[in-house]
């Protein structure tokens, strides 16, 4: 306690130098926490997005992930309902499971034949109610951009398309885009004018014969009424024959990534199975498993693999986690980790030299004081402990003030409404930093700052402890 009080008194005796040193630590720690909070928001935000759309784990036929995305019939999971029930009934898995839902991915050609336009799409068959339950998962309390799937409660022929698909197929009523032109509406507006001209010409000349007029009217009545946003999808069945389904596009979603937005289509699982399997026994390409907690992935994965091997040995099924399914997650985290490590190391070096310089200067100025303390009986270890205690006090004060400053700046950033558009994405995201929400980052950064501050004072403190009493007293 005497050492602590003496250290505080020595720091207050040279307030300007102590204040400068503390400000250096505050600025450094604030920068580390803000960038670390930004990194945490990106990491947890991308994790949440991937888990919401693909689940923590997926059960697939062996080889499907690498080679089977365009061939669902060759990599389908048989008896998938029994597999789902076996997972839900397992006593070890049941407390960890949140949602287990099937999905079927298929490719095809979607066409708006009334407008004479078609394009290739990548469709996915889902169970809307279960998919919406997955979209509500938010373990880390991040800002979620996931929108509920509007297929829930809609007819089986309803589909949701990406805005790029809707723009290409001229489904302009689904878009808030003034540049999109609906060819059918333009033709409909031109028809009355043409009829008026024809009636004028007919009144000026002879009228059509009765039999031709009747045939024309019959032909007009036989034309099917084109429903708004009605499209057709052509896909190959499991036998190789083409199959067509008439679908009703009810909404166009912005999928965020333009490449996905231009090919995306979501439909009911039963509709997708009809397109691929027809009257055959339906299959799926994956079973998505969403857990309560991300930390349960290793345990759940091991148990699912053992359960599949035990109860379904006739099917070679793989269990993949979301990191394997979404390689960009790991790549993004590696990039952000490397940037954070570089910034933290740079700031740590600056703090190290700042504290070291402060303590070295203090040692030179207090040489006589050191000699006096040694003369009255204070041991070398006591001198060393005194200077280390001063550095520790500086580190604690700097860490506390730096954390408070970072929390204040983070609050301002989170409520500023700043946005940015990541590369390859089609809409902006809010700029957010998680400082107070990420306790490991906050506590770890503060402890690291205190440790770096204490270590930086070790060499000056050891140098002060090595002074000889007589030599030190000569500076009086």
CSV table of C-alpha atoms in Angstrom, one decimal:
chain,number,residue,atom,x,y,z
A,1,UNK,CA,0.0,0.0,0.0
A,2,UNK,CA,2.9,2.4,0.8
A,3,UNK,CA,4.4,1.6,-2.7
A,4,UNK,CA,1.0,2.3,-4.4
A,5,UNK,CA,0.6,5.6,-2.5
A,6,UNK,CA,4.1,6.7,-3.3
A,7,UNK,CA,3.6,5.7,-7.0
A,8,UNK,CA,0.5,7.8,-7.2
A,9,UNK,CA,2.2,10.8,-5.6
A,10,UNK,CA,5.1,10.6,-8.0
A,11,UNK,CA,2.7,10.5,-11.0
A,12,UNK,CA,0.8,13.6,-9.7
A,13,UNK,CA,4.1,15.4,-9.1
A,14,UNK,CA,4.6,15.5,-12.9
A,15,UNK,CA,1.1,15.9,-14.1
A,16,UNK,CA,1.9,17.0,-17.7
A,17,UNK,CA,4.1,14.0,-18.5
A,18,UNK,CA,1.6,11.6,-16.9
A,19,UNK,CA,-1.3,13.2,-18.7
A,20,UNK,CA,0.5,12.9,-22.1
A,21,UNK,CA,1.3,9.3,-21.5
A,22,UNK,CA,-2.3,8.5,-20.5
A,23,UNK,CA,-3.7,10.3,-23.5
A,24,UNK,CA,-1.4,8.2,-25.8
A,25,UNK,CA,-2.9,5.0,-24.2
A,26,UNK,CA,-6.5,6.3,-24.5
A,27,UNK,CA,-6.1,7.1,-28.1
A,28,UNK,CA,-4.4,3.8,-28.8
A,29,UNK,CA,-7.0,1.7,-26.9
A,30,UNK,CA,-9.9,3.6,-28.5
A,31,UNK,CA,-8.6,2.9,-32.0
A,32,UNK,CA,-8.1,-0.8,-31.1
A,33,UNK,CA,-11.6,-1.2,-29.6
A,34,UNK,CA,-13.3,0.7,-32.5
A,35,UNK,CA,-11.6,-1.4,-35.2
A,36,UNK,CA,-12.1,-4.5,-33.1
A,37,UNK,CA,-15.8,-3.7,-32.7
A,38,UNK,CA,-16.1,-3.2,-36.4
A,39,UNK,CA,-14.4,-6.5,-37.1
A,40,UNK,CA,-16.7,-8.2,-34.5
A,41,UNK,CA,-19.8,-6.8,-36.2
A,42,UNK,CA,-18.7,-8.0,-39.6
A,43,UNK,CA,-17.8,-11.5,-38.2
A,44,UNK,CA,-21.0,-12.0,-36.2
A,45,UNK,CA,-23.2,-10.4,-38.9
A,46,UNK,CA,-21.9,-12.7,-41.6
A,47,UNK,CA,-22.1,-15.7,-39.3
A,48,UNK,CA,-25.7,-14.8,-38.5
A,49,UNK,CA,-26.6,-14.3,-42.2
A,50,UNK,CA,-25.1,-17.6,-43.3
A,51,UNK,CA,-26.7,-19.6,-40.5
A,52,UNK,CA,-30.1,-18.0,-41.2
A,53,UNK,CA,-30.0,-19.1,-44.9
A,54,UNK,CA,-28.0,-22.3,-44.8
A,55,UNK,CA,-28.2,-23.5,-41.2
A,56,UNK,CA,-25.3,-24.5,-38.9
A,57,UNK,CA,-25.0,-27.9,-40.6
A,58,UNK,CA,-26.3,-29.6,-43.8
A,59,UNK,CA,-26.7,-33.2,-44.6
A,60,UNK,CA,-26.0,-34.0,-48.2
A,61,UNK,CA,-25.2,-36.9,-50.4
A,62,UNK,CA,-21.5,-37.5,-50.7
A,63,UNK,CA,-20.1,-35.6,-53.6
A,64,UNK,CA,-23.1,-33.2,-54.0
A,65,UNK,CA,-21.2,-30.2,-52.6
A,66,UNK,CA,-18.5,-30.4,-55.2
A,67,UNK,CA,-20.2,-31.9,-58.3
A,68,UNK,CA,-23.9,-32.2,-57.8
A,69,UNK,CA,-25.3,-28.7,-57.6
A,70,UNK,CA,-26.6,-28.9,-61.2
A,71,UNK,CA,-27.8,-32.5,-61.0
A,72,UNK,CA,-30.3,-32.9,-58.1
A,73,UNK,CA,-31.7,-36.1,-59.4
A,74,UNK,CA,-28.4,-37.9,-59.1
A,75,UNK,CA,-27.6,-36.7,-55.6
A,76,UNK,CA,-31.0,-36.8,-53.9
A,77,UNK,CA,-31.5,-38.0,-50.3
A,78,UNK,CA,-34.0,-40.9,-50.2
A,79,UNK,CA,-36.4,-41.3,-47.3
A,80,UNK,CA,-35.6,-37.8,-46.1
A,81,UNK,CA,-38.7,-37.6,-43.9
A,82,UNK,CA,-37.4,-40.6,-41.9
A,83,UNK,CA,-34.0,-39.0,-41.6
A,84,UNK,CA,-35.6,-35.8,-40.2
A,85,UNK,CA,-37.7,-37.8,-37.7
A,86,UNK,CA,-34.6,-39.7,-36.5
A,87,UNK,CA,-32.8,-36.5,-35.8
A,88,UNK,CA,-35.7,-35.0,-33.9
A,89,UNK,CA,-36.3,-38.1,-31.9
A,90,UNK,CA,-32.7,-38.5,-30.7
A,91,UNK,CA,-32.4,-37.7,-27.0
A,92,UNK,CA,-28.9,-36.2,-27.3
A,93,UNK,CA,-29.7,-34.0,-30.3
A,94,UNK,CA,-33.2,-32.9,-29.3
A,95,UNK,CA,-32.0,-30.1,-26.8
A,96,UNK,CA,-29.6,-28.7,-29.4
A,97,UNK,CA,-31.9,-28.7,-32.5
A,98,UNK,CA,-33.9,-25.6,-33.4
A,99,UNK,CA,-35.0,-26.3,-37.0
A,100,UNK,CA,-34.5,-29.2,-39.3
A,101,UNK,CA,-35.9,-28.6,-42.8
A,102,UNK,CA,-35.4,-30.1,-46.3
A,103,UNK,CA,-34.5,-28.2,-49.4
A,104,UNK,CA,-34.2,-29.0,-53.1
A,105,UNK,CA,-32.0,-27.0,-55.4
A,106,UNK,CA,-32.6,-27.1,-59.2
A,107,UNK,CA,-31.8,-25.2,-62.3
A,108,UNK,CA,-34.0,-24.3,-65.2
A,109,UNK,CA,-35.3,-21.7,-67.6
A,110,UNK,CA,-37.9,-19.2,-66.5
A,111,UNK,CA,-39.9,-17.5,-69.2
A,112,UNK,CA,-42.4,-14.7,-69.5
A,113,UNK,CA,-43.8,-16.0,-72.8
A,114,UNK,CA,-46.4,-13.2,-73.0
A,115,UNK,CA,-43.4,-10.8,-73.4
A,116,UNK,CA,-41.3,-13.3,-75.3
A,117,UNK,CA,-38.5,-13.2,-72.7
A,118,UNK,CA,-36.7,-16.0,-70.9
A,119,UNK,CA,-33.6,-16.5,-68.8
A,120,UNK,CA,-31.8,-19.3,-66.8
A,121,UNK,CA,-32.5,-19.4,-63.1
A,122,UNK,CA,-31.3,-21.3,-60.0
A,123,UNK,CA,-34.4,-22.3,-58.0
A,124,UNK,CA,-34.6,-23.6,-54.5
A,125,UNK,CA,-37.6,-25.5,-53.1
A,126,UNK,CA,-38.3,-24.8,-49.4
A,127,UNK,CA,-40.8,-25.2,-46.7
A,128,UNK,CA,-41.7,-21.6,-46.1
A,129,UNK,CA,-42.8,-21.9,-42.4
A,130,UNK,CA,-39.6,-23.7,-41.4
A,131,UNK,CA,-37.4,-21.3,-43.5
A,132,UNK,CA,-39.0,-18.3,-41.8
A,133,UNK,CA,-38.2,-19.9,-38.4
A,134,UNK,CA,-34.6,-20.1,-39.5
A,135,UNK,CA,-34.5,-16.5,-40.5
A,136,UNK,CA,-35.5,-15.5,-36.9
A,137,UNK,CA,-32.3,-16.9,-35.4
A,138,UNK,CA,-30.1,-14.2,-34.0
A,139,UNK,CA,-27.9,-15.6,-31.2
A,140,UNK,CA,-25.5,-12.5,-31.2
A,141,UNK,CA,-28.1,-9.8,-31.4
A,142,UNK,CA,-26.8,-8.2,-34.6
A,143,UNK,CA,-28.6,-6.1,-37.1
A,144,UNK,CA,-30.4,-8.6,-39.3
A,145,UNK,CA,-31.3,-7.9,-42.9
A,146,UNK,CA,-33.2,-11.1,-43.5
A,147,UNK,CA,-36.8,-10.6,-44.7
A,148,UNK,CA,-39.5,-13.2,-44.0
A,149,UNK,CA,-40.2,-15.4,-46.9
A,150,UNK,CA,-43.6,-14.3,-48.4
A,151,UNK,CA,-44.4,-17.8,-49.6
A,152,UNK,CA,-45.8,-18.8,-46.3
A,153,UNK,CA,-49.6,-19.1,-46.6
A,154,UNK,CA,-49.5,-18.7,-50.4
A,155,UNK,CA,-50.7,-21.2,-53.1
A,156,UNK,CA,-48.3,-23.9,-54.2
A,157,UNK,CA,-47.7,-22.2,-57.5
A,158,UNK,CA,-46.4,-19.0,-55.9
A,159,UNK,CA,-42.7,-18.1,-56.3
A,160,UNK,CA,-40.3,-15.4,-55.1
A,161,UNK,CA,-37.7,-14.1,-57.6
A,162,UNK,CA,-34.7,-11.9,-57.3
A,163,UNK,CA,-35.1,-8.3,-58.6
A,164,UNK,CA,-32.6,-9.1,-61.4
A,165,UNK,CA,-34.8,-11.9,-62.6
A,166,UNK,CA,-37.9,-9.7,-62.4
A,167,UNK,CA,-36.2,-7.0,-64.3
A,168,UNK,CA,-35.0,-9.4,-67.0
A,169,UNK,CA,-38.5,-11.0,-67.3
A,170,UNK,CA,-40.2,-7.6,-67.4
A,171,UNK,CA,-42.2,-8.2,-64.2
A,172,UNK,CA,-42.4,-4.4,-63.7
A,173,UNK,CA,-45.3,-4.4,-61.3
A,174,UNK,CA,-42.9,-6.2,-58.8
A,175,UNK,CA,-40.3,-3.5,-59.1
A,176,UNK,CA,-40.1,0.1,-58.1
A,177,UNK,CA,-38.1,1.0,-61.2
A,178,UNK,CA,-39.2,3.7,-63.6
A,179,UNK,CA,-36.8,2.3,-66.3
A,180,UNK,CA,-38.6,-1.1,-66.4
A,181,UNK,CA,-41.1,-1.2,-69.3
A,182,UNK,CA,-43.9,-3.7,-69.3
A,183,UNK,CA,-44.3,-4.7,-73.0
A,184,UNK,CA,-47.8,-6.2,-72.4
A,185,UNK,CA,-49.1,-2.9,-71.0
A,186,UNK,CA,-47.7,-0.9,-73.8
A,187,UNK,CA,-49.3,-3.2,-76.3
A,188,UNK,CA,-52.6,-3.0,-74.4
A,189,UNK,CA,-52.5,0.8,-74.6
A,190,UNK,CA,-51.9,0.6,-78.4
A,191,UNK,CA,-54.8,-1.8,-79.1
A,192,UNK,CA,-57.7,0.7,-78.5
A,193,UNK,CA,-56.1,3.2,-80.9
A,194,UNK,CA,-55.8,0.6,-83.6
A,195,UNK,CA,-59.4,-0.5,-83.1
A,196,UNK,CA,-60.5,3.1,-83.4
A,197,UNK,CA,-58.7,3.5,-86.7
A,198,UNK,CA,-60.1,0.2,-88.0
A,199,UNK,CA,-63.6,1.2,-87.1
A,200,UNK,CA,-63.2,4.5,-88.9
A,201,UNK,CA,-61.9,2.7,-92.0
A,202,UNK,CA,-64.8,0.2,-91.8
A,203,UNK,CA,-67.4,3.0,-91.5
A,204,UNK,CA,-65.8,4.7,-94.5
A,205,UNK,CA,-65.9,1.5,-96.6
A,206,UNK,CA,-67.9,-1.8,-96.7
A,207,UNK,CA,-68.4,-3.8,-93.5
A,208,UNK,CA,-66.9,-7.3,-93.0
A,209,UNK,CA,-69.0,-10.3,-94.0
A,210,UNK,CA,-70.9,-11.9,-91.1
A,211,UNK,CA,-69.1,-15.3,-91.2
A,212,UNK,CA,-65.6,-13.6,-91.0
A,213,UNK,CA,-66.8,-11.3,-88.2
A,214,UNK,CA,-68.1,-14.3,-86.2
A,215,UNK,CA,-64.8,-16.2,-86.7
A,216,UNK,CA,-62.8,-13.2,-85.6
A,217,UNK,CA,-64.9,-12.8,-82.4
A,218,UNK,CA,-64.6,-16.5,-81.7
A,219,UNK,CA,-60.8,-16.4,-82.0
A,220,UNK,CA,-60.6,-13.4,-79.6
A,221,UNK,CA,-62.7,-15.2,-77.1
A,222,UNK,CA,-60.5,-18.3,-77.3
A,223,UNK,CA,-57.3,-16.4,-76.4
A,224,UNK,CA,-56.3,-17.2,-72.8
A,225,UNK,CA,-56.3,-14.3,-70.3
A,226,UNK,CA,-52.7,-13.5,-69.3
A,227,UNK,CA,-52.5,-13.2,-65.5
A,228,UNK,CA,-50.3,-10.5,-64.1
A,229,UNK,CA,-46.7,-11.7,-63.3
A,230,UNK,CA,-47.4,-15.3,-64.6
A,231,UNK,CA,-44.3,-17.1,-65.6
A,232,UNK,CA,-43.3,-20.6,-66.7
A,233,UNK,CA,-40.4,-22.6,-65.6
A,234,UNK,CA,-38.8,-25.4,-67.7
A,235,UNK,CA,-36.7,-28.0,-65.9
A,236,UNK,CA,-35.4,-31.5,-66.7
A,237,UNK,CA,-37.0,-34.3,-64.8
A,238,UNK,CA,-35.0,-37.1,-63.2
A,239,UNK,CA,-35.6,-39.2,-66.3
A,240,UNK,CA,-34.2,-36.5,-68.6
A,241,UNK,CA,-37.5,-35.4,-70.1
A,242,UNK,CA,-38.5,-31.7,-69.9
A,243,UNK,CA,-41.1,-30.6,-67.5
A,244,UNK,CA,-42.9,-27.2,-67.3
A,245,UNK,CA,-44.7,-25.5,-64.4
A,246,UNK,CA,-46.9,-22.4,-64.6
A,247,UNK,CA,-45.9,-20.1,-61.7
A,248,UNK,CA,-47.1,-16.9,-60.1
A,249,UNK,CA,-44.4,-14.5,-59.1
A,250,UNK,CA,-45.7,-12.7,-55.9
A,251,UNK,CA,-42.6,-10.7,-54.9
A,252,UNK,CA,-39.1,-9.7,-56.1
A,253,UNK,CA,-36.5,-9.6,-53.3
A,254,UNK,CA,-33.2,-7.8,-53.4
A,255,UNK,CA,-30.8,-10.7,-52.6
A,256,UNK,CA,-27.9,-8.3,-51.8
A,257,UNK,CA,-25.4,-9.9,-54.2
A,258,UNK,CA,-26.1,-9.0,-57.8
A,259,UNK,CA,-24.9,-12.4,-59.2
A,260,UNK,CA,-27.4,-14.2,-57.0
A,261,UNK,CA,-30.1,-11.6,-57.6
A,262,UNK,CA,-30.0,-12.2,-61.3
A,263,UNK,CA,-30.7,-16.0,-61.0
A,264,UNK,CA,-32.6,-16.5,-57.7
A,265,UNK,CA,-36.0,-18.1,-57.5
A,266,UNK,CA,-37.7,-19.7,-54.4
A,267,UNK,CA,-40.7,-21.9,-54.6
A,268,UNK,CA,-42.6,-24.4,-52.4
A,269,UNK,CA,-40.8,-27.7,-51.9
A,270,UNK,CA,-43.7,-29.7,-53.4
A,271,UNK,CA,-43.6,-27.7,-56.6
A,272,UNK,CA,-39.9,-28.2,-57.0
A,273,UNK,CA,-40.3,-31.9,-56.4
A,274,UNK,CA,-43.0,-32.1,-59.0
A,275,UNK,CA,-40.7,-30.5,-61.6
A,276,UNK,CA,-37.8,-32.9,-60.9
A,277,UNK,CA,-39.4,-36.2,-59.8
A,278,UNK,CA,-42.9,-36.0,-61.2
A,279,UNK,CA,-44.9,-38.9,-59.9
A,280,UNK,CA,-41.8,-40.7,-58.5
A,281,UNK,CA,-40.9,-40.8,-54.8
A,282,UNK,CA,-39.7,-37.2,-54.1
A,283,UNK,CA,-36.2,-36.6,-52.7
A,284,UNK,CA,-34.3,-33.5,-51.6
A,285,UNK,CA,-30.7,-32.3,-52.1
A,286,UNK,CA,-30.0,-31.3,-48.5
A,287,UNK,CA,-31.3,-31.2,-45.0
A,288,UNK,CA,-30.5,-28.0,-43.2
A,289,UNK,CA,-29.9,-28.2,-39.4
A,290,UNK,CA,-30.0,-25.1,-37.3
A,291,UNK,CA,-28.9,-25.3,-33.7
A,292,UNK,CA,-29.7,-23.2,-30.7
A,293,UNK,CA,-26.1,-22.2,-30.2
A,294,UNK,CA,-23.2,-22.0,-32.6
A,295,UNK,CA,-20.9,-23.5,-30.0
A,296,UNK,CA,-22.8,-26.8,-30.2
A,297,UNK,CA,-21.6,-27.5,-33.8
A,298,UNK,CA,-18.8,-30.0,-33.0
A,299,UNK,CA,-21.0,-32.1,-30.7
A,300,UNK,CA,-24.1,-32.0,-32.9
A,301,UNK,CA,-22.0,-32.9,-36.0
A,302,UNK,CA,-20.4,-35.9,-34.4
A,303,UNK,CA,-23.8,-37.2,-33.1
A,304,UNK,CA,-25.5,-36.7,-36.5
A,305,UNK,CA,-22.7,-38.5,-38.3
A,306,UNK,CA,-23.0,-41.4,-35.9
A,307,UNK,CA,-26.8,-41.5,-36.2
A,308,UNK,CA,-26.7,-41.5,-40.0
A,309,UNK,CA,-24.1,-44.3,-40.1
A,310,UNK,CA,-26.2,-46.4,-37.6
A,311,UNK,CA,-29.7,-46.0,-39.1
A,312,UNK,CA,-29.1,-45.2,-42.8
A,313,UNK,CA,-26.1,-47.2,-43.8
A,314,UNK,CA,-27.3,-47.7,-47.4
A,315,UNK,CA,-26.8,-43.9,-48.1
A,316,UNK,CA,-23.5,-42.2,-48.1
A,317,UNK,CA,-24.3,-38.9,-46.4
A,318,UNK,CA,-21.9,-36.1,-45.4
A,319,UNK,CA,-22.4,-33.6,-42.6
A,320,UNK,CA,-21.0,-30.2,-43.6
A,321,UNK,CA,-20.9,-27.1,-41.4
A,322,UNK,CA,-21.7,-23.6,-42.5
A,323,UNK,CA,-18.0,-22.6,-42.8
A,324,UNK,CA,-17.4,-25.4,-45.4
A,325,UNK,CA,-20.6,-24.4,-47.2
A,326,UNK,CA,-19.6,-20.7,-47.3
A,327,UNK,CA,-15.9,-20.4,-47.8
A,328,UNK,CA,-16.2,-16.6,-48.0
A,329,UNK,CA,-16.9,-16.5,-44.2
A,330,UNK,CA,-13.5,-17.9,-43.3
A,331,UNK,CA,-11.7,-15.8,-45.9
A,332,UNK,CA,-13.4,-12.6,-44.6
A,333,UNK,CA,-12.5,-13.5,-41.0
A,334,UNK,CA,-8.9,-14.1,-41.9
A,335,UNK,CA,-8.6,-10.8,-43.7
A,336,UNK,CA,-10.2,-8.9,-40.8
A,337,UNK,CA,-8.1,-10.8,-38.2
A,338,UNK,CA,-4.9,-9.9,-40.1
A,339,UNK,CA,-5.9,-6.2,-40.2
A,340,UNK,CA,-6.8,-6.2,-36.6
A,341,UNK,CA,-3.6,-7.9,-35.5
A,342,UNK,CA,-1.5,-5.4,-37.6
A,343,UNK,CA,-3.3,-2.4,-36.1
A,344,UNK,CA,-3.1,-3.8,-32.5
A,345,UNK,CA,0.6,-4.6,-32.9
A,346,UNK,CA,1.4,-1.1,-34.3
A,347,UNK,CA,-0.5,0.7,-31.5
A,348,UNK,CA,1.1,-1.7,-29.0
A,349,UNK,CA,4.6,-0.8,-30.2
A,350,UNK,CA,3.8,3.0,-29.9
A,351,UNK,CA,2.5,2.5,-26.4
A,352,UNK,CA,5.5,0.4,-25.5
A,353,UNK,CA,8.0,3.1,-26.6
A,354,UNK,CA,5.9,5.9,-25.1
A,355,UNK,CA,5.8,4.3,-21.6
A,356,UNK,CA,9.4,3.2,-21.9
A,357,UNK,CA,10.5,6.8,-22.7
A,358,UNK,CA,8.4,8.2,-19.9
A,359,UNK,CA,9.8,5.8,-17.3
A,360,UNK,CA,13.4,6.3,-18.6
A,361,UNK,CA,13.1,10.1,-18.2
A,362,UNK,CA,11.6,9.6,-14.8
A,363,UNK,CA,14.6,7.5,-13.8
A,364,UNK,CA,17.1,10.1,-14.9
A,365,UNK,CA,15.3,12.9,-13.2
A,366,UNK,CA,14.8,11.0,-9.9
A,367,UNK,CA,18.3,9.6,-9.6
A,368,UNK,CA,18.9,11.5,-6.3
A,369,UNK,CA,15.5,10.3,-5.0
A,370,UNK,CA,16.5,6.7,-5.8
A,371,UNK,CA,19.8,7.1,-4.0
A,372,UNK,CA,18.0,8.5,-0.9
A,373,UNK,CA,15.5,5.7,-0.9
A,374,UNK,CA,18.3,3.2,-1.1
A,375,UNK,CA,20.2,5.0,1.6
A,376,UNK,CA,17.3,4.7,4.1
A,377,UNK,CA,17.1,0.9,3.5
A,378,UNK,CA,14.9,0.3,0.5
A,379,UNK,CA,16.1,-2.7,-1.4
A,380,UNK,CA,16.7,-3.0,-5.1
A,381,UNK,CA,13.5,-5.0,-5.5
A,382,UNK,CA,11.6,-2.2,-3.8
A,383,UNK,CA,12.9,0.4,-6.3
A,384,UNK,CA,12.0,-1.9,-9.2
A,385,UNK,CA,8.5,-2.5,-7.7
A,386,UNK,CA,8.0,1.3,-7.3
A,387,UNK,CA,8.5,2.1,-11.0
A,388,UNK,CA,6.5,-1.0,-12.1
A,389,UNK,CA,3.7,0.2,-9.8
A,390,UNK,CA,3.7,3.6,-11.4
A,391,UNK,CA,3.4,2.0,-14.9
A,392,UNK,CA,0.6,-0.2,-13.7
A,393,UNK,CA,-1.3,2.8,-12.4
A,394,UNK,CA,-0.8,4.6,-15.7
A,395,UNK,CA,-2.0,1.4,-17.5
A,396,UNK,CA,-5.1,1.0,-15.4
A,397,UNK,CA,-6.1,4.7,-15.8
A,398,UNK,CA,-5.4,4.6,-19.5
A,399,UNK,CA,-7.4,1.4,-20.0
A,400,UNK,CA,-10.4,2.6,-18.1
A,401,UNK,CA,-10.5,6.0,-19.9
A,402,UNK,CA,-9.8,4.4,-23.2
A,403,UNK,CA,-12.7,1.9,-22.8
A,404,UNK,CA,-15.1,4.7,-21.8
A,405,UNK,CA,-14.0,6.8,-24.7
A,406,UNK,CA,-14.4,3.9,-27.1
A,407,UNK,CA,-17.9,3.2,-25.8
A,408,UNK,CA,-18.9,6.8,-26.3
A,409,UNK,CA,-17.6,7.0,-29.9
A,410,UNK,CA,-19.1,3.6,-30.7
A,411,UNK,CA,-22.5,4.9,-29.5
A,412,UNK,CA,-22.2,7.9,-31.8
A,413,UNK,CA,-21.2,5.7,-34.8
A,414,UNK,CA,-24.0,3.2,-34.2
A,415,UNK,CA,-26.6,6.1,-34.2
A,416,UNK,CA,-25.1,8.0,-37.0
A,417,UNK,CA,-26.8,6.1,-39.8
A,418,UNK,CA,-23.6,5.8,-41.9
A,419,UNK,CA,-23.7,3.1,-44.5
A,420,UNK,CA,-21.4,1.4,-47.0
A,421,UNK,CA,-21.9,-1.0,-49.9
A,422,UNK,CA,-19.6,-4.0,-49.8
A,423,UNK,CA,-17.9,-5.1,-53.0
A,424,UNK,CA,-20.2,-7.3,-55.1
A,425,UNK,CA,-23.3,-6.3,-53.1
A,426,UNK,CA,-26.3,-4.3,-54.4
A,427,UNK,CA,-27.5,-2.5,-51.3
A,428,UNK,CA,-25.8,-0.6,-48.4
A,429,UNK,CA,-25.2,-1.9,-44.9
A,430,UNK,CA,-25.1,0.2,-41.7
A,431,UNK,CA,-21.7,0.9,-40.3
A,432,UNK,CA,-21.9,-0.6,-36.7
A,433,UNK,CA,-19.2,-1.4,-34.1
A,434,UNK,CA,-19.7,-3.9,-31.3
A,435,UNK,CA,-17.7,-2.7,-28.3
A,436,UNK,CA,-19.9,-3.0,-25.3
A,437,UNK,CA,-21.6,-6.1,-26.8
A,438,UNK,CA,-18.3,-7.9,-27.3
A,439,UNK,CA,-17.0,-8.4,-23.7
A,440,UNK,CA,-14.1,-10.7,-24.7
A,441,UNK,CA,-12.8,-7.9,-27.0
A,442,UNK,CA,-13.4,-5.2,-24.4
A,443,UNK,CA,-11.8,-7.0,-21.4
A,444,UNK,CA,-9.0,-8.6,-23.5
A,445,UNK,CA,-8.0,-5.2,-25.0
A,446,UNK,CA,-7.9,-3.5,-21.6
A,447,UNK,CA,-5.9,-6.3,-20.0
A,448,UNK,CA,-3.5,-6.3,-23.0
A,449,UNK,CA,-3.0,-2.5,-22.6
A,450,UNK,CA,-2.2,-2.9,-18.9
A,451,UNK,CA,0.2,-5.7,-19.6
A,452,UNK,CA,2.0,-3.9,-22.4
A,453,UNK,CA,2.3,-0.8,-20.1
A,454,UNK,CA,3.8,-2.8,-17.2
A,455,UNK,CA,6.2,-4.7,-19.4
A,456,UNK,CA,7.4,-1.5,-21.1
A,457,UNK,CA,8.5,-0.1,-17.7
A,458,UNK,CA,10.5,-3.2,-16.8
A,459,UNK,CA,13.8,-2.2,-18.4
A,460,UNK,CA,13.8,1.4,-16.9
A,461,UNK,CA,12.7,0.0,-13.5
A,462,UNK,CA,15.5,-2.6,-13.6
A,463,UNK,CA,18.0,0.1,-14.6
A,464,UNK,CA,16.9,2.2,-11.6
A,465,UNK,CA,17.3,-0.7,-9.3
A,466,UNK,CA,20.9,-1.2,-10.4
A,467,UNK,CA,22.0,2.3,-9.3
A,468,UNK,CA,24.8,2.4,-6.7
A,469,UNK,CA,23.8,4.5,-3.6
A,470,UNK,CA,27.0,6.6,-3.7
A,471,UNK,CA,26.7,7.3,-7.4
A,472,UNK,CA,23.0,8.2,-7.1
A,473,UNK,CA,23.5,10.6,-4.2
A,474,UNK,CA,26.0,12.6,-6.2
A,475,UNK,CA,23.1,14.0,-8.3
A,476,UNK,CA,21.7,15.8,-5.2
